[in-house]
PDB file of C-alpha atoms and ligand atoms in Angstrom:
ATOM      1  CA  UNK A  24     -16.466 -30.409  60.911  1.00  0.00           C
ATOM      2  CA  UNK A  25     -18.078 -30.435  57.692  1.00  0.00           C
ATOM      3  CA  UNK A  26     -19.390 -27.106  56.019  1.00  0.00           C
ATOM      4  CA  UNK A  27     -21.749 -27.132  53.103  1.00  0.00           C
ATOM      5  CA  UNK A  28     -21.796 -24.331  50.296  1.00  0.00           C
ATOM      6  CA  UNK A  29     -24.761 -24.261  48.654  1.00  0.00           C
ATOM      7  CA  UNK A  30     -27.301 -22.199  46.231  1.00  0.00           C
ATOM      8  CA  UNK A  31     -31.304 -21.781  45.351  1.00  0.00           C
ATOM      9  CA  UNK A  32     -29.747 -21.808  41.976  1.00  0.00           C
ATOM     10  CA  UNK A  33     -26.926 -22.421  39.667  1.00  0.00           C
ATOM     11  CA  UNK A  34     -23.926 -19.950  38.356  1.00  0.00           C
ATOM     12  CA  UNK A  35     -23.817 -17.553  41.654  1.00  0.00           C
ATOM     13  CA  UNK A  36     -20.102 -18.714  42.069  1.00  0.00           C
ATOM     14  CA  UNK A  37     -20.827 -21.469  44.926  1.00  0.00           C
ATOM     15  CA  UNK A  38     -18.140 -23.810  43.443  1.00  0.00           C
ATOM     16  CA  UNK A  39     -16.059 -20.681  43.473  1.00  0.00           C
ATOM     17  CA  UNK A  40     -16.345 -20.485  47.251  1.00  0.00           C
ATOM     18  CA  UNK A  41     -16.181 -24.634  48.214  1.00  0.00           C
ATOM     19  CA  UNK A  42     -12.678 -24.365  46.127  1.00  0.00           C
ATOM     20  CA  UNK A  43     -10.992 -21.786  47.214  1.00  0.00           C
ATOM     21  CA  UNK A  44     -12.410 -22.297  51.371  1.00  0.00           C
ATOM     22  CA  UNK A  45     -10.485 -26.066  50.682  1.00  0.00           C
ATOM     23  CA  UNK A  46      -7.207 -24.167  49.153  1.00  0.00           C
ATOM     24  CA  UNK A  47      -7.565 -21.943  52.367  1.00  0.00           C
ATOM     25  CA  UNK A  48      -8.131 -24.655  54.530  1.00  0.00           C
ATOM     26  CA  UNK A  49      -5.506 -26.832  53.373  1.00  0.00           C
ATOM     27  CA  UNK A  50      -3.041 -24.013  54.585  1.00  0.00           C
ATOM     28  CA  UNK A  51      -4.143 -24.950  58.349  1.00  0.00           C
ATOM     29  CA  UNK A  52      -4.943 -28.198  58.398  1.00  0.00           C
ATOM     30  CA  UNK A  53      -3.320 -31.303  57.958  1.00  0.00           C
ATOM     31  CA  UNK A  54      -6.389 -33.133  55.631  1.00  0.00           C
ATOM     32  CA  UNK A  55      -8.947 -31.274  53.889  1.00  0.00           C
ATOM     33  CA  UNK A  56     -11.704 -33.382  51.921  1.00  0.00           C
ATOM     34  CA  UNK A  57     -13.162 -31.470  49.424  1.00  0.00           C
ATOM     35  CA  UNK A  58     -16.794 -34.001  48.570  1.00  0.00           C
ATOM     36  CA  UNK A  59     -18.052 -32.225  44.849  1.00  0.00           C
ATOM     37  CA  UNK A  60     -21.805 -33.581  45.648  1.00  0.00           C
ATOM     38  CA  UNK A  61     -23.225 -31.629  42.239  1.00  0.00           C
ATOM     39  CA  UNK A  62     -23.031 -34.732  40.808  1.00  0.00           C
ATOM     40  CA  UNK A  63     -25.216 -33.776  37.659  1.00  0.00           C
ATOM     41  CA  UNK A  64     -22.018 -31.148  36.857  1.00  0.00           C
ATOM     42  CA  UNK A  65     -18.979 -31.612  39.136  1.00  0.00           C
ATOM     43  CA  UNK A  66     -16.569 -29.035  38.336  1.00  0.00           C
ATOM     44  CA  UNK A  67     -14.552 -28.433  41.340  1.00  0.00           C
ATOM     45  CA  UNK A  68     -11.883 -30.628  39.773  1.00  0.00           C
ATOM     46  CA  UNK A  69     -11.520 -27.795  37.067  1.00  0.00           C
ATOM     47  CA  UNK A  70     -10.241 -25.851  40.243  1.00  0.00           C
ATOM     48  CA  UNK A  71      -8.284 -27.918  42.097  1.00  0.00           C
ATOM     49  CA  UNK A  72      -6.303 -29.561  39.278  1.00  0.00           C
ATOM     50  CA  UNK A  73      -5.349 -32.606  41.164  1.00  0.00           C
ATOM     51  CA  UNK A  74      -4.424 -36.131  40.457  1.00  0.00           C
ATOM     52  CA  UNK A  75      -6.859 -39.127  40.038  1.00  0.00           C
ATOM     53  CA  UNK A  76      -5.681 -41.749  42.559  1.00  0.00           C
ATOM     54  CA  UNK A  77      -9.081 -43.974  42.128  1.00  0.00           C
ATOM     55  CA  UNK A  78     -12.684 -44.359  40.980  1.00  0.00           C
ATOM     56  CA  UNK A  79     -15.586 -46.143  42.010  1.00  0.00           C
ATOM     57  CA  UNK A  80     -18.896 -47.688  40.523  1.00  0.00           C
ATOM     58  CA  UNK A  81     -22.291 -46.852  42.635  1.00  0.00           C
ATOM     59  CA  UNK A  82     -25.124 -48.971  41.659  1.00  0.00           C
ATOM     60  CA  UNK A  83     -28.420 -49.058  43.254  1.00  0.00           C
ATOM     61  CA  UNK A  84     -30.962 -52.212  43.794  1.00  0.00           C
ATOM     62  CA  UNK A  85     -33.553 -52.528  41.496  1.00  0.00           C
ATOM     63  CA  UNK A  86     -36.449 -55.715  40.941  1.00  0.00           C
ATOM     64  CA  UNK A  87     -35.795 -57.842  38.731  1.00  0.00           C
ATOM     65  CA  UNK A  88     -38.823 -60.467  37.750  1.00  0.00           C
ATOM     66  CA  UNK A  89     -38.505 -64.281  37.483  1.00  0.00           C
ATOM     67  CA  UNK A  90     -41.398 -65.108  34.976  1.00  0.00           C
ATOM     68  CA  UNK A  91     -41.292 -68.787  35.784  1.00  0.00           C
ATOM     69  CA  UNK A  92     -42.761 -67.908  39.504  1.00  0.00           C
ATOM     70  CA  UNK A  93     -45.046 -65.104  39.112  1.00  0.00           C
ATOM     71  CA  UNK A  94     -48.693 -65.306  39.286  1.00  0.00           C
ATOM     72  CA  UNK A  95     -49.410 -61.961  37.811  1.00  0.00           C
ATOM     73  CA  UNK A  96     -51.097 -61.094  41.047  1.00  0.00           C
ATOM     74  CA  UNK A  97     -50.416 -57.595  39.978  1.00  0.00           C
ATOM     75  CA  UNK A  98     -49.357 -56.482  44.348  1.00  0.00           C
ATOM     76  CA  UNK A  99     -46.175 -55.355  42.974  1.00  0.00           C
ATOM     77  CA  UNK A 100     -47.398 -52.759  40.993  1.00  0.00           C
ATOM     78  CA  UNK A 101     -49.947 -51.919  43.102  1.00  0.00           C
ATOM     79  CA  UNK A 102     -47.226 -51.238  46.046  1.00  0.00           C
ATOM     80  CA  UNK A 103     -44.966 -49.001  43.543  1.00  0.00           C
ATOM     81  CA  UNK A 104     -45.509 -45.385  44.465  1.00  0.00           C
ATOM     82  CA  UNK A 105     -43.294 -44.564  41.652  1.00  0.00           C
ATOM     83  CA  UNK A 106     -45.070 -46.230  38.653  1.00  0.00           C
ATOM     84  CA  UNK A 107     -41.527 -48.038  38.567  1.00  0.00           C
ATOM     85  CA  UNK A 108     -43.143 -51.453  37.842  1.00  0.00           C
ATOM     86  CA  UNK A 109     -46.605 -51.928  36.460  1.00  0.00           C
ATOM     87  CA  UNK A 110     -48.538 -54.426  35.119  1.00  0.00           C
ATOM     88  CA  UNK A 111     -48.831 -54.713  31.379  1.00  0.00           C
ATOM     89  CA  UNK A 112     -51.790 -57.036  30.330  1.00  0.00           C
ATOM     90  CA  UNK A 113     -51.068 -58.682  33.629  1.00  0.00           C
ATOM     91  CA  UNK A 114     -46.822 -59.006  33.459  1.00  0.00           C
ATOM     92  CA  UNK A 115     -45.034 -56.829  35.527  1.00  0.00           C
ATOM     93  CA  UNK A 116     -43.177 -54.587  34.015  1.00  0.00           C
ATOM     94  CA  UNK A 117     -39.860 -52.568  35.358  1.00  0.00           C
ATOM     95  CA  UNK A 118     -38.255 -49.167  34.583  1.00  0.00           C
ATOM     96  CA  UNK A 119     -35.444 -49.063  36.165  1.00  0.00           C
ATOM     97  CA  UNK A 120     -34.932 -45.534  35.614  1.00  0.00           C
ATOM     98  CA  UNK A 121     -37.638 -44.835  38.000  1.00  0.00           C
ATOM     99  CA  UNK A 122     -36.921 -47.350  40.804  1.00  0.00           C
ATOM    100  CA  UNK A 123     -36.216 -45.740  44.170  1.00  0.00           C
ATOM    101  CA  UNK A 124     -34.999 -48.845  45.245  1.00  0.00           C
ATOM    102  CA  UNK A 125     -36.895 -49.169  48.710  1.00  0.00           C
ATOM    103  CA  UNK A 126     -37.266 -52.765  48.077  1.00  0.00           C
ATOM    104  CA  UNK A 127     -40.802 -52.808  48.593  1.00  0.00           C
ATOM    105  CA  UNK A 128     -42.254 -55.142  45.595  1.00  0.00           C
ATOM    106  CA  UNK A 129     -40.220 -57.638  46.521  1.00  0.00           C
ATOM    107  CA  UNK A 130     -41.468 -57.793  50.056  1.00  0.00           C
ATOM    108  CA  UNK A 131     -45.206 -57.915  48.755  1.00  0.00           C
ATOM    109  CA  UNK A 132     -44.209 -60.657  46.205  1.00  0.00           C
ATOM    110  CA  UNK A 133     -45.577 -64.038  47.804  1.00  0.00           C
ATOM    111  CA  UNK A 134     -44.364 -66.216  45.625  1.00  0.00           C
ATOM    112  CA  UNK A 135     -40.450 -64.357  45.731  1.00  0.00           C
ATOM    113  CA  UNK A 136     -40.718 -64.122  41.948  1.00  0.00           C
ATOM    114  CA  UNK A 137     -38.732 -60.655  42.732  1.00  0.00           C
ATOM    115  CA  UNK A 138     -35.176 -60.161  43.081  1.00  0.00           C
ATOM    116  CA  UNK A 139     -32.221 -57.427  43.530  1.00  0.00           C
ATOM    117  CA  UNK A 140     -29.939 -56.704  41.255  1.00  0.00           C
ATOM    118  CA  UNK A 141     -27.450 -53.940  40.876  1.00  0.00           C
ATOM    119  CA  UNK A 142     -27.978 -51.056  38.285  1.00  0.00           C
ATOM    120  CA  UNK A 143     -25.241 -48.307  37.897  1.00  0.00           C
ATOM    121  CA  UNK A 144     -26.181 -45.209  38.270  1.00  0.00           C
ATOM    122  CA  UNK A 145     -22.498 -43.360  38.722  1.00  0.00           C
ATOM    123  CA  UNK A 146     -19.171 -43.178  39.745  1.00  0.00           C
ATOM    124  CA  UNK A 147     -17.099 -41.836  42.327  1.00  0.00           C
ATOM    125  CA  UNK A 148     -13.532 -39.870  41.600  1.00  0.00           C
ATOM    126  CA  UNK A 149     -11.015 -39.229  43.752  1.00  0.00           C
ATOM    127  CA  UNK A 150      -8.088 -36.653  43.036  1.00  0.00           C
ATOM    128  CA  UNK A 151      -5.678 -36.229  45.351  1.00  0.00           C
ATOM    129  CA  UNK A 152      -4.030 -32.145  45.412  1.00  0.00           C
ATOM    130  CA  UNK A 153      -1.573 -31.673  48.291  1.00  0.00           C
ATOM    131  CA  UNK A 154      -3.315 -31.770  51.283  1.00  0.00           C
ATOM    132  CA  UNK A 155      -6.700 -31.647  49.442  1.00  0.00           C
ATOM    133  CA  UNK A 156      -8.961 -35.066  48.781  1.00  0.00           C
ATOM    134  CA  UNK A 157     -11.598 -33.907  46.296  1.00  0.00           C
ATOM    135  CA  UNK A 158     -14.060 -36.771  46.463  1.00  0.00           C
ATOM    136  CA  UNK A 159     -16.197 -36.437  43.419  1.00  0.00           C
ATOM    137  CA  UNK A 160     -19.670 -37.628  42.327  1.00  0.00           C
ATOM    138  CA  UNK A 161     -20.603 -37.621  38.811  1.00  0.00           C
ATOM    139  CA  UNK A 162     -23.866 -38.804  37.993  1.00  0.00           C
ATOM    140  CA  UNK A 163     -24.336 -41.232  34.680  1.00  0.00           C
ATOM    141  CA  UNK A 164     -26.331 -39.084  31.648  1.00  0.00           C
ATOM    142  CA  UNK A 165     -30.055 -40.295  31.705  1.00  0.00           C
ATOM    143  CA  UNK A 166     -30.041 -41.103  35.310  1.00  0.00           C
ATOM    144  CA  UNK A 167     -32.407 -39.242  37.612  1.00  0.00           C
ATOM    145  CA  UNK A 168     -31.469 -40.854  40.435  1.00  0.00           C
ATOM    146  CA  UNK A 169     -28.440 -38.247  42.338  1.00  0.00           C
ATOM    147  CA  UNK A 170     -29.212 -39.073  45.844  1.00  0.00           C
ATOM    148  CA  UNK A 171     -28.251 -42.126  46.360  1.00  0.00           C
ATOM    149  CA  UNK A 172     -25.014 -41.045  44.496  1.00  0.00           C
ATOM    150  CA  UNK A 173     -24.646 -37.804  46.705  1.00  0.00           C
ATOM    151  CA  UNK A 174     -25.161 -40.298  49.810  1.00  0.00           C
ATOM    152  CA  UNK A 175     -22.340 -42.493  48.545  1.00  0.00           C
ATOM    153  CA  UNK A 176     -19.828 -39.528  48.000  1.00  0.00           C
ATOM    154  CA  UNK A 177     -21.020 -38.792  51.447  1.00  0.00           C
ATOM    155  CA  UNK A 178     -20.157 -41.530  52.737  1.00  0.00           C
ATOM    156  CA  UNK A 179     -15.761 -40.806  52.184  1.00  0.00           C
ATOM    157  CA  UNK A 180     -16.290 -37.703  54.919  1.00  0.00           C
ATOM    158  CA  UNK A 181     -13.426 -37.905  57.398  1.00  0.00           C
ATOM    159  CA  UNK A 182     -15.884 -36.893  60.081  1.00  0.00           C
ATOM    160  CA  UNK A 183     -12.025 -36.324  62.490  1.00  0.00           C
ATOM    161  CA  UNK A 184     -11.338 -33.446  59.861  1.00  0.00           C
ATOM    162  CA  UNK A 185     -12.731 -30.558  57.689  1.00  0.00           C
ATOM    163  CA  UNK A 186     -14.784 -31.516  55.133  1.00  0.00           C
ATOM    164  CA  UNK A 187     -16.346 -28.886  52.081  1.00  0.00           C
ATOM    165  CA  UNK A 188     -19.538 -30.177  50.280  1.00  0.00           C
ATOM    166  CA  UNK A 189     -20.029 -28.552  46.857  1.00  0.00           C
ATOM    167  CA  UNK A 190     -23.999 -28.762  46.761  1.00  0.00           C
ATOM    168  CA  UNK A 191     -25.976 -29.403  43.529  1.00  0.00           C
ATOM    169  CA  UNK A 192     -27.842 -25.972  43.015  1.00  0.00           C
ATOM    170  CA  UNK A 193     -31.259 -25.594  44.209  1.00  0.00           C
ATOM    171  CA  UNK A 194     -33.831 -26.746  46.876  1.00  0.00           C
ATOM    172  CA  UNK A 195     -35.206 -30.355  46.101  1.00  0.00           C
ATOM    173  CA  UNK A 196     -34.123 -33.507  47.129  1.00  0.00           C
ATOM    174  CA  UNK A 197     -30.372 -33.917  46.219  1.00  0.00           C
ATOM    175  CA  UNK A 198     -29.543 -30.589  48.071  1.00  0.00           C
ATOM    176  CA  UNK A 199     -31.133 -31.982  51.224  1.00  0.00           C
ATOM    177  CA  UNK A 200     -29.181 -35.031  50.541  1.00  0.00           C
ATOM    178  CA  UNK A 201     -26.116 -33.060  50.392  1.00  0.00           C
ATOM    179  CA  UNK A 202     -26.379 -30.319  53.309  1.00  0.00           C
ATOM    180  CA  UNK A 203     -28.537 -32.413  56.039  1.00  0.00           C
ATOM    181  CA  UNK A 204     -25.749 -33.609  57.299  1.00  0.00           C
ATOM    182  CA  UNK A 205     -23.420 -30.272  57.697  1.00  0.00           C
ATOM    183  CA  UNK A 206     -22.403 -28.292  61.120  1.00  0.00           C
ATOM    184  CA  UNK A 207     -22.839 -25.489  59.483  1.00  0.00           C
ATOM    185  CA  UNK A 208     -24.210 -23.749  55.357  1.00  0.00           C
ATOM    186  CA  UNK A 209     -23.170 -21.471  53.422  1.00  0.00           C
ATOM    187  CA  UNK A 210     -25.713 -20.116  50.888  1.00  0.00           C
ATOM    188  CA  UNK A 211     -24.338 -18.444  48.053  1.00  0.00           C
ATOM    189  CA  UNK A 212     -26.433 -15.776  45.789  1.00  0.00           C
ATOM    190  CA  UNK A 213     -25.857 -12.483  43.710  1.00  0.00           C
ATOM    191  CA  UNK A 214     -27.488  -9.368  44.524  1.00  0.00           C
ATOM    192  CA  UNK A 215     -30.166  -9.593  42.246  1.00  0.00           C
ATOM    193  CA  UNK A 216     -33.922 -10.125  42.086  1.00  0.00           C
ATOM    194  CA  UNK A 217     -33.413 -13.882  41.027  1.00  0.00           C
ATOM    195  CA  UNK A 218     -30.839 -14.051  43.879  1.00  0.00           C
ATOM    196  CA  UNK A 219     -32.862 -12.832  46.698  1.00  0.00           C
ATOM    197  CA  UNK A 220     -35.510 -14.980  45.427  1.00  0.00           C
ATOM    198  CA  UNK A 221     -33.845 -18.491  45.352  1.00  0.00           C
ATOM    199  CA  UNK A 222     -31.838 -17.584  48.569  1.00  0.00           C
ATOM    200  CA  UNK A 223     -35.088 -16.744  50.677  1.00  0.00           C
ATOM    201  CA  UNK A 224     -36.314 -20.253  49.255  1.00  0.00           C
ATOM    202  CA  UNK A 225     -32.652 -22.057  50.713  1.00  0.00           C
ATOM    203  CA  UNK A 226     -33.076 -19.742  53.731  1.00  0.00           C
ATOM    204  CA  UNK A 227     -36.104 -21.775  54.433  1.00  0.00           C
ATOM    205  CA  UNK A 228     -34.935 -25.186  53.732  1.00  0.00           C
ATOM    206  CA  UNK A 229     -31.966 -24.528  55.921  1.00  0.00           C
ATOM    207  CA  UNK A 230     -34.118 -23.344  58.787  1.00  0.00           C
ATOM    208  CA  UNK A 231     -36.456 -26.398  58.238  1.00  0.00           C
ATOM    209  CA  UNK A 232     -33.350 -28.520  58.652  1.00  0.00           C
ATOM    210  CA  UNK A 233     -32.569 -26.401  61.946  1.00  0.00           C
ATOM    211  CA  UNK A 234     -28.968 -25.773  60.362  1.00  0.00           C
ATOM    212  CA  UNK A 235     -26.754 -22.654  61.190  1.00  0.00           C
ATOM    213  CA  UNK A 236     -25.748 -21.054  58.365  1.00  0.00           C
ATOM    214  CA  UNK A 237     -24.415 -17.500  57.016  1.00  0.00           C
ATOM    215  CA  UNK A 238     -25.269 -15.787  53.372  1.00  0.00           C
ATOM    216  CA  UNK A 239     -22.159 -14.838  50.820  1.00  0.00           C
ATOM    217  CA  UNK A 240     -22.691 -12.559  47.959  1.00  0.00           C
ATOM    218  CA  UNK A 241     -21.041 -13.126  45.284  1.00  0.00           C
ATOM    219  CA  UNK A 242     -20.348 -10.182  42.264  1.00  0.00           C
ATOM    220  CA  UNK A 243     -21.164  -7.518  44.956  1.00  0.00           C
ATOM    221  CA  UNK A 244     -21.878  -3.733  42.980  1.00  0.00           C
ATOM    222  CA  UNK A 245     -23.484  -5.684  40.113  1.00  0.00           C
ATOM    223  CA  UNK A 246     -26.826  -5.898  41.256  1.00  0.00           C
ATOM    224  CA  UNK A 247     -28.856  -3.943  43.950  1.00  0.00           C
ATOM    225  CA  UNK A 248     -28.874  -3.626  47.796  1.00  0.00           C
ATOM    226  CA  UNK A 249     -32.433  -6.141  48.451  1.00  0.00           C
ATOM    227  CA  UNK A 250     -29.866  -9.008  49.304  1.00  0.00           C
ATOM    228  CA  UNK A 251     -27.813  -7.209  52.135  1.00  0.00           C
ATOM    229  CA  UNK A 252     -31.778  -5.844  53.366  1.00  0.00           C
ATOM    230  CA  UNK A 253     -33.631  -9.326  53.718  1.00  0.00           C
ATOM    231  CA  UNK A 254     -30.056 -10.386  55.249  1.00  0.00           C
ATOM    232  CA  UNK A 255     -30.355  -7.666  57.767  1.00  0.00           C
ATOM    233  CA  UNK A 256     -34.304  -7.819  58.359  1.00  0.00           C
ATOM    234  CA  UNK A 257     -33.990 -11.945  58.882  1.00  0.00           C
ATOM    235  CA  UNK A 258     -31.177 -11.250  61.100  1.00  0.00           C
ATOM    236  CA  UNK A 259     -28.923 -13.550  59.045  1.00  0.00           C
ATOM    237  CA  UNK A 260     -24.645 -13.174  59.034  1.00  0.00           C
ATOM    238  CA  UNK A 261     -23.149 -12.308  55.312  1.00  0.00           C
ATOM    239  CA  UNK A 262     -19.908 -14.194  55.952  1.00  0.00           C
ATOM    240  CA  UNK A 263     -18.244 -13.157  52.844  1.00  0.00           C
ATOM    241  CA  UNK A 264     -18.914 -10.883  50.071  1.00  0.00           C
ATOM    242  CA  UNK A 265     -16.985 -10.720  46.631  1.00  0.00           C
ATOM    243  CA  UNK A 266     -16.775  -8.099  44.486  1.00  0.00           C
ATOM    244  CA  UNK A 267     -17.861  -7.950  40.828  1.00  0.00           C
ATOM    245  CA  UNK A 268     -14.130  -7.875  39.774  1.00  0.00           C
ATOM    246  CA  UNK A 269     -13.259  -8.969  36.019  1.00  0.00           C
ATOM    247  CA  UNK A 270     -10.132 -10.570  37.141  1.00  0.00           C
ATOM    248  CA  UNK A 271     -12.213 -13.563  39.500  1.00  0.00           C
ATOM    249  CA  UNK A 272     -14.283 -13.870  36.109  1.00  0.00           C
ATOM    250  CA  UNK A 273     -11.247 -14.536  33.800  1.00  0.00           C
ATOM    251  CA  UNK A 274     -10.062 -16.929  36.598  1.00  0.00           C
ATOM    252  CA  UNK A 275     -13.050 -18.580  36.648  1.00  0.00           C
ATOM    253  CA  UNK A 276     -13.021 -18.731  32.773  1.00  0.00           C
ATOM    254  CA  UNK A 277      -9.584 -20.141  32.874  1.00  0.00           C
ATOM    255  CA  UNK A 278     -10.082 -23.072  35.255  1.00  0.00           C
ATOM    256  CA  UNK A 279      -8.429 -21.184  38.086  1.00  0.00           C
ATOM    257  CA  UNK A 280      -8.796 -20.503  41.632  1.00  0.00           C
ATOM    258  CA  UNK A 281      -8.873 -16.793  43.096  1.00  0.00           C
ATOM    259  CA  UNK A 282      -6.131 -18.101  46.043  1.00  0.00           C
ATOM    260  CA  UNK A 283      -2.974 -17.872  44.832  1.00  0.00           C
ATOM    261  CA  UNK A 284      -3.513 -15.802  41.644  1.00  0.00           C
ATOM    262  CA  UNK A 285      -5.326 -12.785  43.590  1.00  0.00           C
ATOM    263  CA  UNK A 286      -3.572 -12.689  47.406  1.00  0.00           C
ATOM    264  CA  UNK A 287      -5.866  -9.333  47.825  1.00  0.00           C
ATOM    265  CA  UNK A 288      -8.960 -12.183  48.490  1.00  0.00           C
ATOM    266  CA  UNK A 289      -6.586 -14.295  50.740  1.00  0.00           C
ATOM    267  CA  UNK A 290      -7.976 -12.625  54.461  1.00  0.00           C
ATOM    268  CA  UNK A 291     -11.459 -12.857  53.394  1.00  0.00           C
ATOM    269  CA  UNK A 292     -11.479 -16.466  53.176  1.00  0.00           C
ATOM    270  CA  UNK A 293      -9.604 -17.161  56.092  1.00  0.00           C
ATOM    271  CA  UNK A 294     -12.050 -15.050  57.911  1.00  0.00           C
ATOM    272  CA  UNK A 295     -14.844 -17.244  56.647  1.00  0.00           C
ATOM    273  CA  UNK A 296     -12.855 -20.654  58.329  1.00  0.00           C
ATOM    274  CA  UNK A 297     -12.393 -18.424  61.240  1.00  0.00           C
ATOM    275  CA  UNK A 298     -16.180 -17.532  61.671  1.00  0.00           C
ATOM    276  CA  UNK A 299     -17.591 -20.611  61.284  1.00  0.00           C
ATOM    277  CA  UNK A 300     -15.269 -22.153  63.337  1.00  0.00           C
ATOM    278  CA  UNK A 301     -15.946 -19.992  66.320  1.00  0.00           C
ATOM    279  CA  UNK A 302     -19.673 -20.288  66.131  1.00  0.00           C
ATOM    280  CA  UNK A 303     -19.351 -23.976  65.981  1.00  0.00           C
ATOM    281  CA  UNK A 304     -16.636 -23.955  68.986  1.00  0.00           C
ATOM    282  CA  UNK A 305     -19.009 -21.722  70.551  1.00  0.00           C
ATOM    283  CA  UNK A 306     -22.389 -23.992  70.368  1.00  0.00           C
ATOM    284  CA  UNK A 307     -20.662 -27.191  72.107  1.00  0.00           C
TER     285      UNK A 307
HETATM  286  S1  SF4 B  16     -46.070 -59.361  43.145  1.00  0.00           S
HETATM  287 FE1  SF4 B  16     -44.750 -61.026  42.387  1.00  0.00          FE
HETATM  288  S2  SF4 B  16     -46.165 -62.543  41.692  1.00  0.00           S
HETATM  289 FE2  SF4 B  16     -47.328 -60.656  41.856  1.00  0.00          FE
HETATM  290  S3  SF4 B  16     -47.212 -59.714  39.809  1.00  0.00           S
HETATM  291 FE3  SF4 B  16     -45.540 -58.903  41.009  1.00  0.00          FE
HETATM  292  S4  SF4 B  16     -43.813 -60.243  40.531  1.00  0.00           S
HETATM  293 FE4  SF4 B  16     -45.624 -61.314  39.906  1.00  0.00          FE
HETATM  294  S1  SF4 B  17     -37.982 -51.146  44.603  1.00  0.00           S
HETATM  295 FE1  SF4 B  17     -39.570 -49.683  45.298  1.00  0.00          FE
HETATM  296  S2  SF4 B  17     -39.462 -48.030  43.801  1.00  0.00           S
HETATM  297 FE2  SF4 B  17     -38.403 -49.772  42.886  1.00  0.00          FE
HETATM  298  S3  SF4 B  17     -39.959 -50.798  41.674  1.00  0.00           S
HETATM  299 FE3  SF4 B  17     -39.935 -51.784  43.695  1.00  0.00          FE
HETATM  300  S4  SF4 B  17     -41.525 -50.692  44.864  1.00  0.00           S
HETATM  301 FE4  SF4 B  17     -41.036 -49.437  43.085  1.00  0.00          FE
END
């Protein structure tokens, strides 16, 4: 079972909630994998303090050109949706930094001047914490390429287990990258304006992707009451609320988890596993 936490936008405590449903977790089953898939700012290790055990490169394919064979027919860049290589007083010209890798100039090249090679464009961490893999993607600075990363981390979910992805923030690309896959969302917001604005927008990208999914609030009595409203007009389950309390802030300050330092939050969390799990259980 894999579960996805994710947000229309960044700093509404979703890494909160991916941590601290793993620490839960881990207290029922045997292997919880924990994949951090905001690979632009992985923090979850901040959380789960664990151990690194390993690390591995991700590159991608991108063209390179032999000179000595091409004709400077100019098809290549003609192909490139992506402006990735053009032609520069008839040379071709690559930037790798916007290379999608589908391979496609090289198929159009008759004369196989182009080639693959590998360019980095990350790594992979793993931490090991108890019963808790945390599988982390961190993106290398100047690359705009986190999909292919977020479908490598991907890649390490034990599909026999539970598995947590912490989404990247938002509603583009690498958040479909990261949540497509999942049996089931959570969507994290605040009850604010802002919130109820960038959760209606991952409302729709999670009904697009015909995905179940529930909402949790996050700093509940800070804001106003439009969040629990549009929840109850769309018909949509709030799975989990959390308070505006100072002590989870200070926590989160601090590098630590709410599990273990505030017990109150303990049922609340379990609840969550137990909810999703029965809904799941319940649509097979
Ligand atoms: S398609 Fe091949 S031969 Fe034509 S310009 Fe590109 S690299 Fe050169
Ligand atoms: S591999 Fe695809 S995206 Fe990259 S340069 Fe070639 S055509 Fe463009």
């Amino acid at each position: 079972m894999t579960i996805a936490v994710a947000s229309g936008k960044g700093g509404t405590g979703k890494t909160t909630i991916a941590t601290n449903l793993a620490v839960i977790a881990s207290e029922k089953y045997d292997r919880v994998t924990l994949l951090d898939c905001d690979v632009e700012e992985p923090n979850s290790h901040i959380f789960i303090n664990g151990e690194k055990v390993n690390e591995e490169i991700v590159n991608v394919k991108i063209p390179e050109v032999d000179e000595s064979l091409c004709t400077e027919c100019g098809a290549c860049s003609d192909f490139c949706q992506y402006n990735a290589i053009v032609s520069l007083k008839g040379k071709p010209v690559v930037f790798k930094e916007m290379c999608h890798s589908c391979g496609g100039c090289s198929l159009v090249c008759q004369p196989k001047a182009i080639h693959e090679v590998d360019h980095r464009i990350g790594v992979i961490n793993f931490y090991k914490s108890g019963k808790i893999s945390l599988i982390e993607g961190l993106l290398d600075v100047g690359s705009p390429l986190s999909p292919p990363l977020i479908g490598a981390v991907k890649k390490h979910e034990n599909k026999e287990e539970l598995n947590i992805i912490d989404a990247p923030p938002g509603t583009s690309c690498p958040v479909i990258e990261a949540i497509r896959d999942a049996d089931y969302i959570i969507l994290v917001t605040e009850p604010t304006p802002f919130g109820l604005n960038d959760l209606i927008l991952a409302v729709e990208v999670s009904r697009k992707l015909n995905k179940r999914f529930a909402v949790a609030i996050n700093r509940v009595g800070s804001g106003d009451d439009r969040v629990h409203k549009y929840c109850k007009k769309e018909n949509i389950p709030i799975i989990l609320e959390i308070p505006d309390d100072r002590k989870i802030a200070e926590l989160y300050s601090n590098g630590k988890i709410i599990l273990g330092n505030l017990p109150e939050y303990k049922k609340s969390f379990e609840e969550v596993l137990e909810k999703i799990g029965m809904v799941i259980q319940n649509e097979q």
